[in-house]
Short mmCIF file of C-alpha atoms in Angstrom, two decimals:
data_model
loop_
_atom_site.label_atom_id
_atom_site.label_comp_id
_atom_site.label_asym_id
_atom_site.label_seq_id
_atom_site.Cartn_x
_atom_site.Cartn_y
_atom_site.Cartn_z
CA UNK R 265 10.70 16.07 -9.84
CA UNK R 266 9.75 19.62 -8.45
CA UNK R 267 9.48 19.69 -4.66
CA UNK R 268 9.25 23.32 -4.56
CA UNK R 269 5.58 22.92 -5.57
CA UNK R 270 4.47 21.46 -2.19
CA UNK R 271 3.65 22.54 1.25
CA UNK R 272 6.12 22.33 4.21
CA UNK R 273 3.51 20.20 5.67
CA UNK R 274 3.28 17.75 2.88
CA UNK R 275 7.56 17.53 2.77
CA UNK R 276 7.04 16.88 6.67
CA UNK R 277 4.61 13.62 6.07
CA UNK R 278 6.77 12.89 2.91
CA UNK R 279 10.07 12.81 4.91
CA UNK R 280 8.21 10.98 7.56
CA UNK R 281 6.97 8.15 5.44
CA UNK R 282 10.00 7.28 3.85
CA UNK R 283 12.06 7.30 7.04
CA UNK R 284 9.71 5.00 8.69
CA UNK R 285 9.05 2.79 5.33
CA UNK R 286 12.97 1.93 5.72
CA UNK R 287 13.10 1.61 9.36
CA UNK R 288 10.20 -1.06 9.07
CA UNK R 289 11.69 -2.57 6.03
CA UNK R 290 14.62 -3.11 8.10
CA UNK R 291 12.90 -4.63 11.05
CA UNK R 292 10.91 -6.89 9.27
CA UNK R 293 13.79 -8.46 7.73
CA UNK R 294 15.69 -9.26 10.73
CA UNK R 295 12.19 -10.27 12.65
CA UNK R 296 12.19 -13.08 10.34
CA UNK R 297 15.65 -13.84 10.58
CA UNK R 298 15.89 -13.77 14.43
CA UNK R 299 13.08 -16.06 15.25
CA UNK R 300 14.31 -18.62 12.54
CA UNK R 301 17.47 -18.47 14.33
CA UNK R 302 15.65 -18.49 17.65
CA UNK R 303 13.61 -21.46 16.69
CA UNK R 304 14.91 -23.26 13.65
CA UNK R 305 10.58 -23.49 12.32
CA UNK R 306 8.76 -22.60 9.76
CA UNK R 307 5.78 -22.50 11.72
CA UNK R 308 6.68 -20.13 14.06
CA UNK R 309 7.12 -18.36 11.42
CA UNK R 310 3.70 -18.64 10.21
CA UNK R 311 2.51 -17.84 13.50
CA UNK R 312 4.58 -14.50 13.47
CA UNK R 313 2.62 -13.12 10.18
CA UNK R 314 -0.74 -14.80 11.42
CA UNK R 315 -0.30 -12.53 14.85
CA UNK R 316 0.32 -9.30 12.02
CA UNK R 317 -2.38 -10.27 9.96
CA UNK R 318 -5.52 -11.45 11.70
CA UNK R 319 -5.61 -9.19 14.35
CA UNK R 320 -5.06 -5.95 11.66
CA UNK R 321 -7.50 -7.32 9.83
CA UNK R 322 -10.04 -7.52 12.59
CA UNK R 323 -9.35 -3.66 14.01
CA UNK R 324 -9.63 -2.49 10.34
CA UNK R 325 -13.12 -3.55 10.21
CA UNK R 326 -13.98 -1.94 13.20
CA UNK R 327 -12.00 0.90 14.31
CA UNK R 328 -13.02 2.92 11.27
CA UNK R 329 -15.44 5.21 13.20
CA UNK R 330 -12.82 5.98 15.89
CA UNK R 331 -10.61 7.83 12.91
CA UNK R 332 -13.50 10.24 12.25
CA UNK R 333 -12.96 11.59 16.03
CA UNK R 334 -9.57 11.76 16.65
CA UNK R 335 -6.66 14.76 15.69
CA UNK R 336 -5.22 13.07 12.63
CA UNK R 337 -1.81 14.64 13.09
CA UNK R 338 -1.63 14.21 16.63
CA UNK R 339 -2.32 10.73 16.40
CA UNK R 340 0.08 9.96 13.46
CA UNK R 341 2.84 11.09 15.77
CA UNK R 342 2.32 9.15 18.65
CA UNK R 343 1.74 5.85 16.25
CA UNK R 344 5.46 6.89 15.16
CA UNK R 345 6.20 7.18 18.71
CA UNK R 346 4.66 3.73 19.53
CA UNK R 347 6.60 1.93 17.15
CA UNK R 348 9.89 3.54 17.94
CA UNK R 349 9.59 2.00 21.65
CA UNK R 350 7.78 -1.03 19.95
CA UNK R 351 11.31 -2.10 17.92
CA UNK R 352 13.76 -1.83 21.54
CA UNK R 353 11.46 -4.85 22.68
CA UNK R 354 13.78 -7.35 21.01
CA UNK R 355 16.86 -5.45 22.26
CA UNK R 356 15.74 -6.12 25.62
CA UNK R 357 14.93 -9.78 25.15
CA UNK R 358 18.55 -9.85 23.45
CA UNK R 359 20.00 -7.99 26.61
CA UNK R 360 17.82 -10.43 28.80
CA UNK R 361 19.97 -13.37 27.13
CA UNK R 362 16.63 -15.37 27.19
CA UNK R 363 15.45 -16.89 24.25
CA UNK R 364 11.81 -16.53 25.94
CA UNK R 365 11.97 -13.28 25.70
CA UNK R 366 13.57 -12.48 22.67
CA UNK R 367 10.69 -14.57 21.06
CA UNK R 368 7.77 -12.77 23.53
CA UNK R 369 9.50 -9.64 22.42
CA UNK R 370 8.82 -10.79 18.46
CA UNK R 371 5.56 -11.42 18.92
CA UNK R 372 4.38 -7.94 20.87
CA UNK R 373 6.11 -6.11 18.22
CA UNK R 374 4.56 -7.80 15.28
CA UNK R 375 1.46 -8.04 17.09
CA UNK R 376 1.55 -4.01 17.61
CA UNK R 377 2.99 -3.31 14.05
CA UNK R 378 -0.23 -5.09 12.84
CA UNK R 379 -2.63 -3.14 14.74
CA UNK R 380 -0.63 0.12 13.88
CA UNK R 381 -0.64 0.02 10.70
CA UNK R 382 -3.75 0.38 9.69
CA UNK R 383 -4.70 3.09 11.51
CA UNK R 384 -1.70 4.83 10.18
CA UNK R 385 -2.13 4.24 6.85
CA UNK R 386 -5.98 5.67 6.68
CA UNK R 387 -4.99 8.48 9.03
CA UNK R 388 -1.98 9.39 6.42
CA UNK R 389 -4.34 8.55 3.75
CA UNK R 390 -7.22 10.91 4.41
CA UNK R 391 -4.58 14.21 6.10
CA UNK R 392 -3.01 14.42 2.38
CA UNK R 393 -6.15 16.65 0.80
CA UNK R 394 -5.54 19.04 3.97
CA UNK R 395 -1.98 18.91 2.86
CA UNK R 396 -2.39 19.54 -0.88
CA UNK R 397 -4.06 21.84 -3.20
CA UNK R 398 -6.69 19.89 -5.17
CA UNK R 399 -4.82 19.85 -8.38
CA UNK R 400 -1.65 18.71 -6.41
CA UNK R 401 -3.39 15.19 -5.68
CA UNK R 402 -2.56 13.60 -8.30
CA UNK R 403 1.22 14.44 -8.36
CA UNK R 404 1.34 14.23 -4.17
CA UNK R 405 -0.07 10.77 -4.52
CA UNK R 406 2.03 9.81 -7.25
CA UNK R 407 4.85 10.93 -4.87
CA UNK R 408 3.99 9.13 -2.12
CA UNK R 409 3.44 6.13 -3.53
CA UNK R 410 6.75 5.67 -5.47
CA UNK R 411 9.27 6.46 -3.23
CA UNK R 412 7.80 4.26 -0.83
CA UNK R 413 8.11 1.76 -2.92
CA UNK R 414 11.13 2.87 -4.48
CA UNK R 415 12.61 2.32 -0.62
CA UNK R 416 10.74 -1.30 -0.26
CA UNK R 417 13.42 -2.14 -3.36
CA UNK R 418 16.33 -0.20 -2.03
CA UNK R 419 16.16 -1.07 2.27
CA UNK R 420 16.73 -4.49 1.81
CA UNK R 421 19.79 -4.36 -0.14
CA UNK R 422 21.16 -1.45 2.53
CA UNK R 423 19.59 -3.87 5.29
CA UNK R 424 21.64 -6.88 4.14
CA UNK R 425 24.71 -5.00 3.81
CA UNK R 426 24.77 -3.59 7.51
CA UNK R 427 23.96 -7.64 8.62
CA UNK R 428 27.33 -7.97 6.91
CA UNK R 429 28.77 -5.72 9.86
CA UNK R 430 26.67 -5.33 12.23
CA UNK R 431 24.31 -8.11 14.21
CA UNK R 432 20.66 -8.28 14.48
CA UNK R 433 20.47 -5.92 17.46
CA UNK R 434 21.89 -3.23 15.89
CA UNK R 435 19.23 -3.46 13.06
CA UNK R 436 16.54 -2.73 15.84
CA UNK R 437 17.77 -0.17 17.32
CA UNK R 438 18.38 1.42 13.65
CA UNK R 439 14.55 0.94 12.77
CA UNK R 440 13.35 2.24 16.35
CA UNK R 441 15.65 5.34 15.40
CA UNK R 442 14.25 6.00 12.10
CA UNK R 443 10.67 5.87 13.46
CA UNK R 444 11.89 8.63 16.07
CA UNK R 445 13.13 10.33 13.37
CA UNK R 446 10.04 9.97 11.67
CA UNK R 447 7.92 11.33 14.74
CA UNK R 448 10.12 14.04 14.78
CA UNK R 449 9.13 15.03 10.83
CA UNK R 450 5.68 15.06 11.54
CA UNK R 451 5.82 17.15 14.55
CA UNK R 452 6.66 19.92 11.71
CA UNK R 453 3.17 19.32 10.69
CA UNK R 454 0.76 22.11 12.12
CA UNK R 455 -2.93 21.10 13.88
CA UNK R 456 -5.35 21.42 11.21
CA UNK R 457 -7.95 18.72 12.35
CA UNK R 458 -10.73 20.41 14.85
CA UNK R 459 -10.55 17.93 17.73
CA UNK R 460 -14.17 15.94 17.73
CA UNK R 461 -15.84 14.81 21.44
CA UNK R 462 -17.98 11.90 21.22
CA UNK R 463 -19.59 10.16 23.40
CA UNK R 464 -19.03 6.82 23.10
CA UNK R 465 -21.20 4.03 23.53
CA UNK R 466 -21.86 0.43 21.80
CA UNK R 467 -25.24 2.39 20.46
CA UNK R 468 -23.14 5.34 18.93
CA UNK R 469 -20.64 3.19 17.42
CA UNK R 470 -22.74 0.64 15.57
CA UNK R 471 -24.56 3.65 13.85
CA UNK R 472 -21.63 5.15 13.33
CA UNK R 473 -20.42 1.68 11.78
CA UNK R 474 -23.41 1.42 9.99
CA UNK R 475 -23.33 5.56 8.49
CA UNK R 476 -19.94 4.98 7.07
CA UNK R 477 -20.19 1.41 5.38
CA UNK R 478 -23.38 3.13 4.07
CA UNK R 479 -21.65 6.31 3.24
CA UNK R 480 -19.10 4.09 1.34
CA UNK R 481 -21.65 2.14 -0.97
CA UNK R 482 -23.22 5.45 -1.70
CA UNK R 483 -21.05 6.43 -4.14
CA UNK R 484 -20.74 4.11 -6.73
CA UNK R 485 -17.37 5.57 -8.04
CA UNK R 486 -15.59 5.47 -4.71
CA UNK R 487 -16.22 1.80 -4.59
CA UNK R 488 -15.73 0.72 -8.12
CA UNK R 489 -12.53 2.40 -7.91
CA UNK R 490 -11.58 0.44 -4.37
CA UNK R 491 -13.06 -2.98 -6.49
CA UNK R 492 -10.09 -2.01 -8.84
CA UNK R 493 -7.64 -1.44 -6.87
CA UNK R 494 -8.23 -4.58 -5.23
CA UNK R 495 -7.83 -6.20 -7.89
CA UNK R 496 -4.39 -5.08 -7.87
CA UNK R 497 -3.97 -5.95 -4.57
CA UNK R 498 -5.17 -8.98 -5.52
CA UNK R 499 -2.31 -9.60 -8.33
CA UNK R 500 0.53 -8.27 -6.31
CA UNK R 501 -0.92 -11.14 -3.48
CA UNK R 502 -0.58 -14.07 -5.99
CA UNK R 503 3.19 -12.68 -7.33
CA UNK R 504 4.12 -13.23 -3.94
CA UNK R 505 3.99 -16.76 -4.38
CA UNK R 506 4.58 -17.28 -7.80
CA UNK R 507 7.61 -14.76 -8.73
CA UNK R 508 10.26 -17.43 -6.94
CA UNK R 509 9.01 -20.44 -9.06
CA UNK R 510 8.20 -18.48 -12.24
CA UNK R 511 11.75 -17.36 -12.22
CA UNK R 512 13.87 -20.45 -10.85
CA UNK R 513 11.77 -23.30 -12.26
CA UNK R 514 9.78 -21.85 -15.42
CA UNK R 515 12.55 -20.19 -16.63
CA UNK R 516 15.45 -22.18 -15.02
CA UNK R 517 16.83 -18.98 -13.73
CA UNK R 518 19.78 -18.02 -10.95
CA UNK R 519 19.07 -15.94 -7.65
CA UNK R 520 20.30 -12.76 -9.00
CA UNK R 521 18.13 -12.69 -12.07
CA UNK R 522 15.41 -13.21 -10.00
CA UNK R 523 16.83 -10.26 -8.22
CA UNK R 524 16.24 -8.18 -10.82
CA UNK R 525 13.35 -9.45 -11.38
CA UNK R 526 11.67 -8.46 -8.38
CA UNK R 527 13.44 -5.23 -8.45
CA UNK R 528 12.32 -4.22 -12.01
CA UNK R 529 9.14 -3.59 -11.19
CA UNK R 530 9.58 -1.17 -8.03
CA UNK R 531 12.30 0.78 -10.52
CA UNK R 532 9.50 0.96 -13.30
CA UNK R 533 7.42 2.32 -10.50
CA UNK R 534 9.72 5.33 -9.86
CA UNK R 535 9.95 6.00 -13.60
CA UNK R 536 5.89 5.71 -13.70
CA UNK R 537 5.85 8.38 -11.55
CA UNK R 538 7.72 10.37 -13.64
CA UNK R 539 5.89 9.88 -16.46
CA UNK R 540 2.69 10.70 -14.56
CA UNK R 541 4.17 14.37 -14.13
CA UNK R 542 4.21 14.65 -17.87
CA UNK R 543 0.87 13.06 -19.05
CA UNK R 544 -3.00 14.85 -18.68
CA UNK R 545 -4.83 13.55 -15.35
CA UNK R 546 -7.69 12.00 -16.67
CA UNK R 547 -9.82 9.20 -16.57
CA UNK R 548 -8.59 7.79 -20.12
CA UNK R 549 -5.08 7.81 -18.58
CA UNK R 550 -5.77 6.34 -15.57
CA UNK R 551 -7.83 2.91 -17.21
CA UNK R 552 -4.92 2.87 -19.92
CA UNK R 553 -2.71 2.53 -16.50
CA UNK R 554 -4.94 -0.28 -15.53
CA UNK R 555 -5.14 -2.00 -18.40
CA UNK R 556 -1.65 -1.90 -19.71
CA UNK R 557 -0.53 -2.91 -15.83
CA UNK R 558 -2.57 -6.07 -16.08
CA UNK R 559 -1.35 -7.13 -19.44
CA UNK R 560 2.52 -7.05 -18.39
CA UNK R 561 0.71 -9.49 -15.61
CA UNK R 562 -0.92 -11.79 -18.66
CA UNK R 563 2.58 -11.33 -20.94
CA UNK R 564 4.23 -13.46 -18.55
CA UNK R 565 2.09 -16.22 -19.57
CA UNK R 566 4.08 -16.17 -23.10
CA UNK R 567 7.63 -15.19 -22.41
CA UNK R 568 9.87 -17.31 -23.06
CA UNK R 569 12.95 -15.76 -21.47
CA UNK R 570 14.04 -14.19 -18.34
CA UNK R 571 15.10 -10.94 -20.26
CA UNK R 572 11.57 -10.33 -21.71
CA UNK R 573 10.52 -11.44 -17.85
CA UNK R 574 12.32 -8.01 -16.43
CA UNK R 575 10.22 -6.33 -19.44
CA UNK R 576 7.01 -6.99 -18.71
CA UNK R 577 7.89 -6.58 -14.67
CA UNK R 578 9.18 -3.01 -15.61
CA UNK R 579 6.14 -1.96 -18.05
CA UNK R 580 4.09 -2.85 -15.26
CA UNK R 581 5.88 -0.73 -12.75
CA UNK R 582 5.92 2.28 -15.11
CA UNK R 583 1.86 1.76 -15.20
CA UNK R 584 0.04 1.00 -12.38
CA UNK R 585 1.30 4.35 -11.10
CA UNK R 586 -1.34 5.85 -13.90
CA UNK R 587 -3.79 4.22 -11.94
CA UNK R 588 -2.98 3.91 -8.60
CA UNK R 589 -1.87 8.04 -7.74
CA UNK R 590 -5.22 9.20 -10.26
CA UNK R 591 -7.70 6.83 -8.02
CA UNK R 592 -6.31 7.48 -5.26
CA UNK R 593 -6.85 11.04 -5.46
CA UNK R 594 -10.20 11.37 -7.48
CA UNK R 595 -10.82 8.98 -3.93
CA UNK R 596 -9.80 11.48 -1.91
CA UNK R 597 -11.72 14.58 -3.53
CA UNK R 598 -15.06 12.89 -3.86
CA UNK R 599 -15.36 11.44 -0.43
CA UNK R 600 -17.40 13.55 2.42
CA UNK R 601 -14.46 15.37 3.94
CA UNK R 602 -16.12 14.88 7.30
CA UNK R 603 -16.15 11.35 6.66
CA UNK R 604 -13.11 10.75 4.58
CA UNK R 605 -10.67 9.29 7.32
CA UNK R 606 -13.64 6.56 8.07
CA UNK R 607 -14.02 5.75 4.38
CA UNK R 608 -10.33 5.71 3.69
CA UNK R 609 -10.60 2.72 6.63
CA UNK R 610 -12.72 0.69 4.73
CA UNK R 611 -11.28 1.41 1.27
CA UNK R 612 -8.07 -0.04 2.96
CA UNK R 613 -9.58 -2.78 4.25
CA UNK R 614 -11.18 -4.11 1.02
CA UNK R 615 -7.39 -3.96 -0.06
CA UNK R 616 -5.70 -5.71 2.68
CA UNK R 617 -8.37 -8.41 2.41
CA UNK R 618 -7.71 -9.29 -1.38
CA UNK R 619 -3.68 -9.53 -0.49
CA UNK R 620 -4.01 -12.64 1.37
CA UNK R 621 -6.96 -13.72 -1.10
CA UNK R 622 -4.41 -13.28 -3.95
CA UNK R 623 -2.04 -15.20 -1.80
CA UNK R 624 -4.23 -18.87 -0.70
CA UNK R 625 -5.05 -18.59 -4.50
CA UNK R 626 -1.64 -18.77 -5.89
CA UNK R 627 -0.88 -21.30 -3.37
CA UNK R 628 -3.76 -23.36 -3.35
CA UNK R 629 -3.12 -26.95 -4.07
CA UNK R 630 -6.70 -27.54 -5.29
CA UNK R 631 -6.69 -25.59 -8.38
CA UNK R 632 -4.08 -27.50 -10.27
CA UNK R 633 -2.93 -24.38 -12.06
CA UNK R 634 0.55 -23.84 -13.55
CA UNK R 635 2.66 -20.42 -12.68
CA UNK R 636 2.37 -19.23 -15.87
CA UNK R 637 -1.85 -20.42 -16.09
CA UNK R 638 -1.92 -18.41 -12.25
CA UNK R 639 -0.22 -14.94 -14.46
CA UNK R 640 -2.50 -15.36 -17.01
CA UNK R 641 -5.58 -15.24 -14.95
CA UNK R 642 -4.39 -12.48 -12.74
CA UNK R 643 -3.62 -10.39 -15.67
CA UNK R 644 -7.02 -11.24 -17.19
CA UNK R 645 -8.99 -10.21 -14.12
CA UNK R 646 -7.76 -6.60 -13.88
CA UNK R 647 -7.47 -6.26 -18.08
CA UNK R 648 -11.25 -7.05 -18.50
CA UNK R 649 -12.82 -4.58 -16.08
CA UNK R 650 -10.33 -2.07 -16.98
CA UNK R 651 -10.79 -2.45 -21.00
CA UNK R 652 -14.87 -1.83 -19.95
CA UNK R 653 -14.03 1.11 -17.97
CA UNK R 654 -11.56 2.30 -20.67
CA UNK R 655 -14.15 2.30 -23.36
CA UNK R 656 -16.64 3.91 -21.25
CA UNK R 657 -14.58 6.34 -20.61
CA UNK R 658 -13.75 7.26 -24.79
CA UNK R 659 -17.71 7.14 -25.05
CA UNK R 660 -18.53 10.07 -22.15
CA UNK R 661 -15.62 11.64 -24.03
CA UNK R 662 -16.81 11.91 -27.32
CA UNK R 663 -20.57 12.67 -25.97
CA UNK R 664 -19.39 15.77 -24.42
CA UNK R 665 -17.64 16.76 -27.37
CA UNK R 666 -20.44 16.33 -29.70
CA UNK R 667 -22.85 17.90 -26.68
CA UNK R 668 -20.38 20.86 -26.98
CA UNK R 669 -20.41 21.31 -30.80
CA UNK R 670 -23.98 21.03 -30.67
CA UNK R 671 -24.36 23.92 -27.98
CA UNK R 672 -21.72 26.13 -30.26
CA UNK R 673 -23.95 25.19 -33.35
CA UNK R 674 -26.67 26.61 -31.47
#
């Protein structure tokens, strides 16, 4: 992996992300863990991802002309900043030695985490072109996306060690560190974004609204790309549910097979990023990406051992990065740039959306599906479109090279 190759600036957000991926790794572990010890109920801790989710959800689907008028880098910063204070909240209520607290502190945090987030991840989303040559995209996506998910595998392991030796306090004060350290890496990112004054008024922001969902559904590519991708979403929603009982029931396996399990496919992603280096960047890649991710998905309907399990989870991880870093960036280029941290919003949203989607599906009692039915059909929806895109990608291929023979004939 050749780092040389990239801007200071890109290192900067690089070095941020990862910091800030394992300081909230961290924190939502122990968030979990302190308000079941707090309160001994599983519906608190319900409530605790319901005040994440529904009120991220809601300022994704509107706050998306806001990120067309603001300094991205500037802004990414303080969000850092925000969430570094955010995480001492708990410490406080811990210091307090009121359980009232504590719990009120829980709930601000997630609460703020939720509506952070998104704005974050659009903001982050959209600066990369201004951080990359164009033909570095592919390769900074690629990047991006592996090692964070390379440290969603690895920060829970390093988490649950330091609970060996250290109690839930601690932890906090760890994550609210790393995000400071994360703030601090982006501050080595120079202004680039012209600062935009708007006026703003309920008029100006439903056209605004209005411009950019149109924007969005003006490019047919952008958005069969994002209906892709969230299918994706979709599948990783569902395996959220279903990898714990595939493993320990289906396959009468221990907890540290499904350990592996669920860390095969994060240590296929790394590799898949790798491989991505090595392969041409092009739309034939990208589908086969797509298509061979959702059959390691539809393979799990017919294994029948936990061996061949941690096979198809780490084929899968060593594909989807063919089509996840190639979308994302043909996403980036082809946007408006003027436009692009509004339509990164609601490419975002359409993915958050399907997560929870994919979730209530796997977990739906009405359906009557097996685990193994549930991988089947999740495999099956993101082979199909895929093996369709796939093919029409072959067909534009071998149309421009008999449009070029014809022109040399000529």
């Amino acid at each position: 992996m050749n780092l040389t190759k990239y801007t200071k600036s890109f290192k900067a957000l690089w070095v941020g992300e990862i910091i800030s991926e394992f300081g909230g790794a961290a924190g939502g572990i122990v968030n979990g863990l302190l308000l079941y010890e707090l309160t001994g109920s599983k519906e608190w801790m319900g409530a605790l991802w319901l005040v994440y989710f529904l009120p991220s959800l809601i300022l994704q689907g509107i706050s998306s002309p806001f990120l067309n008028h603001v300094v991205k880098e500037k802004m990414l910063k303080n969000i850092q900043l925000i969430r570094s204070v955010a995480y001492l909240l708990p410490i406080i209520g811990y210091l307090s030695g009121s359980d009232l607290v504590t719990i009120a502190g829980l709930v601000i945090l997630q609460c703020m985490l939720g509506l952070l987030q998104p704005i974050y991840a659009s903001l982050s989303f959209s600066l990369l072109p201004d951080l990359c040559e164009e033909k570095e995209l592919v390769s900074a996506n690629s990047l991006l996306d592996g090692t964070l998910r390379l440290m969603s595998f690895i920060s829970p392991g390093v988490t649950s060690l330091l609970l060996v030796v250290s109690p839930l306090h601690v932890i906090y004060g760890l994550s609210s560190s790393m995000f400071l350290l994360s703030y601090l890496s982006l501050s080595r990112i120079p202004q680039m974004s012209k600062t935009k004054v708007a006026t703003w008024s309920k008029k100006f922001w439903c056209n605004e609204m209005k411009a950019g969902y149109s924007t969005f559904f003006q490019f047919p590519q952008l958005f069969r790309l994002t209906l892709l991708s969230s299918t994706v979403q979709f599948a990783v929603g569902a395996t959220l549910v279903l990898n714990v009982p595939f493993i320990r029931e289906e396959l009468s396996g221990q907890p540290w097979e499904y350990a592996i399990f669920a860390g095969a496919f994060p240590v296929g992603y790394a590799l898949g990023m790798v491989l991505l280096t090595k392969l041409p960047k092009n739309a034939i890649t990208m589908y086969i990406g797509l298509v061979g991710g959702g059959f390691s998905f539809a393979l799990l309907y017919f294994v029948p051992s936990i061996p061949l399990a941690w096979g198809c989870e780490l084929i899968g991880g060593i594909l989807f990065p063919l089509f996840n870093a190639q979308s994302a960036a043909i996403f980036q280029h082809e946007a408006p740039r003027e436009r692009l941290s509004q339509l990164s919003s609601v490419r975002l949203l359409f993915l958050r959306i399907t997560m929870p989607l994919g979730i209530l599906f796997a977990s739906s009692p009405f359906l009557g599906i097996s685990t193994k039915v549930a991988y089947l059909f999740i495999g099956v929806t993101i082979v199909l479109p895929g093996l369709y895109f796939l093919t029409q990608s072959f067909v534009r291929k071998e149309s421009a090279v008999t449009n070029n023979s014809v022109r040399k004939s000529s």
